[in-house]
Amino acid sequence: MVKHIFLRQVIELMKMTDEKGNAIPFDIEVRTFNKNNNSGGSYRIYKGAKLLIAPKLKGKKFIEADHFYRVDKLRKRPNHWENLTRNIEIKPGSVRKIKIRYIIKFNGLEVAY
């Protein structure tokens, strides 16, 4: 019997952290999409992926050198809420942007919208 999970629950589970504030790994299966020629892309399976979470600065001073963001490069705001995207870390140092509407399975459960 195939079990389903709603997209809202998927997003909440992706945001969960452990007691140290680190993201909890999950398995996710997504489709890609080529915006240039409006064609469906490949089927991707990411095991042990983590949602990238902005660092929490509880009483700490933000030091640019401690983070991987480059100061000399102008960065666009990602607007993940408007674009329905999330950045996930596949393995340390490898980041992918996925569209949440193209998630097919999350931790082995089919995603329902």
Short mmCIF file of the C-alpha atoms (twelve columns), coordinates in Angstrom:
data_MODEL
# 
_entry.id   MODEL 
# 
loop_
_atom_site.group_PDB 
_atom_site.id 
_atom_site.type_symbol 
_atom_site.label_atom_id 
_atom_site.label_alt_id 
_atom_site.label_comp_id 
_atom_site.label_asym_id 
_atom_site.label_seq_id 
_atom_site.Cartn_x 
_atom_site.Cartn_y 
_atom_site.Cartn_z 
_atom_site.pdbx_PDB_model_num 
ATOM 1   C CA . MET A 1   0.000  0.000  0.000   1 
ATOM 2   C CA . VAL A 2   1.426  3.360  -1.063  1 
ATOM 3   C CA . LYS A 3   1.290  6.084  1.557   1 
ATOM 4   C CA . HIS A 4   1.029  9.769  0.777   1 
ATOM 5   C CA . ILE A 5   2.272  12.927 2.433   1 
ATOM 6   C CA . PHE A 6   1.116  16.463 1.711   1 
ATOM 7   C CA . LEU A 7   3.492  19.099 0.364   1 
ATOM 8   C CA . ARG A 8   2.946  21.313 3.408   1 
ATOM 9   C CA . GLN A 9   4.095  18.457 5.656   1 
ATOM 10  C CA . VAL A 10  7.139  17.896 3.429   1 
ATOM 11  C CA . ILE A 11  8.206  21.516 3.820   1 
ATOM 12  C CA . GLU A 12  7.789  21.335 7.603   1 
ATOM 13  C CA . LEU A 13  9.816  18.105 7.785   1 
ATOM 14  C CA . MET A 14  12.563 19.641 5.646   1 
ATOM 15  C CA . LYS A 15  12.835 22.588 8.084   1 
ATOM 16  C CA . MET A 16  13.268 20.379 11.158  1 
ATOM 17  C CA . THR A 17  16.560 20.599 13.032  1 
ATOM 18  C CA . ASP A 18  18.210 18.584 15.774  1 
ATOM 19  C CA . GLU A 19  19.030 19.930 19.233  1 
ATOM 20  C CA . LYS A 20  22.253 21.540 17.950  1 
ATOM 21  C CA . GLY A 21  20.448 23.431 15.169  1 
ATOM 22  C CA . ASN A 22  21.734 21.241 12.317  1 
ATOM 23  C CA . ALA A 23  19.374 20.194 9.538   1 
ATOM 24  C CA . ILE A 24  18.098 16.616 9.617   1 
ATOM 25  C CA . PRO A 25  18.962 14.572 6.478   1 
ATOM 26  C CA . PHE A 26  16.194 13.213 4.249   1 
ATOM 27  C CA . ASP A 27  15.740 11.299 0.991   1 
ATOM 28  C CA . ILE A 28  13.995 13.125 -1.839  1 
ATOM 29  C CA . GLU A 29  13.054 12.361 -5.441  1 
ATOM 30  C CA . VAL A 30  12.411 15.306 -7.783  1 
ATOM 31  C CA . ARG A 31  11.920 16.148 -11.438 1 
ATOM 32  C CA . THR A 32  13.941 18.825 -13.163 1 
ATOM 33  C CA . PHE A 33  12.540 21.298 -15.675 1 
ATOM 34  C CA . ASN A 34  14.244 23.102 -18.563 1 
ATOM 35  C CA . LYS A 35  12.807 26.622 -18.642 1 
ATOM 36  C CA . ASN A 36  14.427 27.527 -21.982 1 
ATOM 37  C CA . ASN A 37  12.583 24.982 -24.108 1 
ATOM 38  C CA . ASN A 38  9.743  24.100 -21.673 1 
ATOM 39  C CA . SER A 39  10.638 20.444 -21.549 1 
ATOM 40  C CA . GLY A 40  10.555 18.043 -18.652 1 
ATOM 41  C CA . GLY A 41  13.916 17.051 -17.348 1 
ATOM 42  C CA . SER A 42  15.396 14.069 -15.627 1 
ATOM 43  C CA . TYR A 43  14.311 12.176 -12.542 1 
ATOM 44  C CA . ARG A 44  16.746 12.849 -9.677  1 
ATOM 45  C CA . ILE A 45  17.127 10.923 -6.433  1 
ATOM 46  C CA . TYR A 46  19.018 12.582 -3.588  1 
ATOM 47  C CA . LYS A 47  19.755 10.473 -0.511  1 
ATOM 48  C CA . GLY A 48  20.885 12.094 2.703   1 
ATOM 49  C CA . ALA A 49  20.140 15.637 1.503   1 
ATOM 50  C CA . LYS A 50  19.768 18.536 3.949   1 
ATOM 51  C CA . LEU A 51  17.939 21.835 3.659   1 
ATOM 52  C CA . LEU A 52  20.301 24.813 3.777   1 
ATOM 53  C CA . ILE A 53  19.412 26.890 6.794   1 
ATOM 54  C CA . ALA A 54  20.571 30.444 7.431   1 
ATOM 55  C CA . PRO A 55  22.892 30.644 10.450  1 
ATOM 56  C CA . LYS A 56  21.278 31.727 13.691  1 
ATOM 57  C CA . LEU A 57  23.196 34.476 15.417  1 
ATOM 58  C CA . LYS A 58  22.120 34.095 19.040  1 
ATOM 59  C CA . GLY A 59  24.325 36.614 20.803  1 
ATOM 60  C CA . LYS A 60  27.152 36.104 18.307  1 
ATOM 61  C CA . LYS A 61  28.714 38.646 16.020  1 
ATOM 62  C CA . PHE A 62  28.468 37.866 12.287  1 
ATOM 63  C CA . ILE A 63  31.915 37.370 10.758  1 
ATOM 64  C CA . GLU A 64  32.014 37.196 6.944   1 
ATOM 65  C CA . ALA A 65  35.121 35.006 6.869   1 
ATOM 66  C CA . ASP A 66  33.319 32.235 8.786   1 
ATOM 67  C CA . HIS A 67  30.724 31.804 6.046   1 
ATOM 68  C CA . PHE A 68  31.050 30.740 2.438   1 
ATOM 69  C CA . TYR A 69  29.281 33.820 1.046   1 
ATOM 70  C CA . ARG A 70  31.534 36.028 -1.057  1 
ATOM 71  C CA . VAL A 71  31.601 39.717 -0.218  1 
ATOM 72  C CA . ASP A 72  32.875 40.952 -3.584  1 
ATOM 73  C CA . LYS A 73  30.030 39.369 -5.563  1 
ATOM 74  C CA . LEU A 74  26.611 40.995 -5.628  1 
ATOM 75  C CA . ARG A 75  24.013 38.405 -4.747  1 
ATOM 76  C CA . LYS A 76  20.403 38.342 -5.798  1 
ATOM 77  C CA . ARG A 77  17.834 37.635 -3.150  1 
ATOM 78  C CA . PRO A 78  16.676 34.060 -3.676  1 
ATOM 79  C CA . ASN A 79  12.981 34.785 -2.926  1 
ATOM 80  C CA . HIS A 80  12.365 31.103 -2.206  1 
ATOM 81  C CA . TRP A 81  8.816  31.771 -1.038  1 
ATOM 82  C CA . GLU A 82  7.804  33.541 -4.271  1 
ATOM 83  C CA . ASN A 83  9.675  31.166 -6.603  1 
ATOM 84  C CA . LEU A 84  8.645  28.009 -4.707  1 
ATOM 85  C CA . THR A 85  12.247 26.817 -4.520  1 
ATOM 86  C CA . ARG A 86  14.538 25.501 -1.793  1 
ATOM 87  C CA . ASN A 87  18.303 25.023 -1.644  1 
ATOM 88  C CA . ILE A 88  19.386 21.582 -0.507  1 
ATOM 89  C CA . GLU A 89  22.854 20.294 0.229   1 
ATOM 90  C CA . ILE A 90  23.499 16.953 -1.457  1 
ATOM 91  C CA . LYS A 91  26.914 16.373 0.064   1 
ATOM 92  C CA . PRO A 92  29.199 18.853 1.830   1 
ATOM 93  C CA . GLY A 93  29.923 21.676 -0.601  1 
ATOM 94  C CA . SER A 94  27.405 20.560 -3.254  1 
ATOM 95  C CA . VAL A 95  24.212 22.629 -3.317  1 
ATOM 96  C CA . ARG A 96  21.186 22.161 -5.605  1 
ATOM 97  C CA . LYS A 97  18.098 24.311 -6.006  1 
ATOM 98  C CA . ILE A 98  14.862 22.358 -6.352  1 
ATOM 99  C CA . LYS A 99  11.331 23.494 -7.084  1 
ATOM 100 C CA . ILE A 100 9.007  22.218 -4.398  1 
ATOM 101 C CA . ARG A 101 6.186  21.581 -6.871  1 
ATOM 102 C CA . TYR A 102 8.377  19.010 -8.655  1 
ATOM 103 C CA . ILE A 103 8.953  16.831 -5.573  1 
ATOM 104 C CA . ILE A 104 7.676  13.323 -6.290  1 
ATOM 105 C CA . LYS A 105 8.693  11.377 -3.178  1 
ATOM 106 C CA . PHE A 106 9.945  12.366 0.256   1 
ATOM 107 C CA . ASN A 107 11.461 9.692  2.526   1 
ATOM 108 C CA . GLY A 108 9.753  7.007  0.436   1 
ATOM 109 C CA . LEU A 109 6.282  8.600  0.639   1 
ATOM 110 C CA . GLU A 110 4.548  9.953  -2.453  1 
ATOM 111 C CA . VAL A 111 3.824  13.688 -2.282  1 
ATOM 112 C CA . ALA A 112 0.236  14.852 -2.716  1 
ATOM 113 C CA . TYR A 113 -0.656 18.448 -3.478  1 
# 
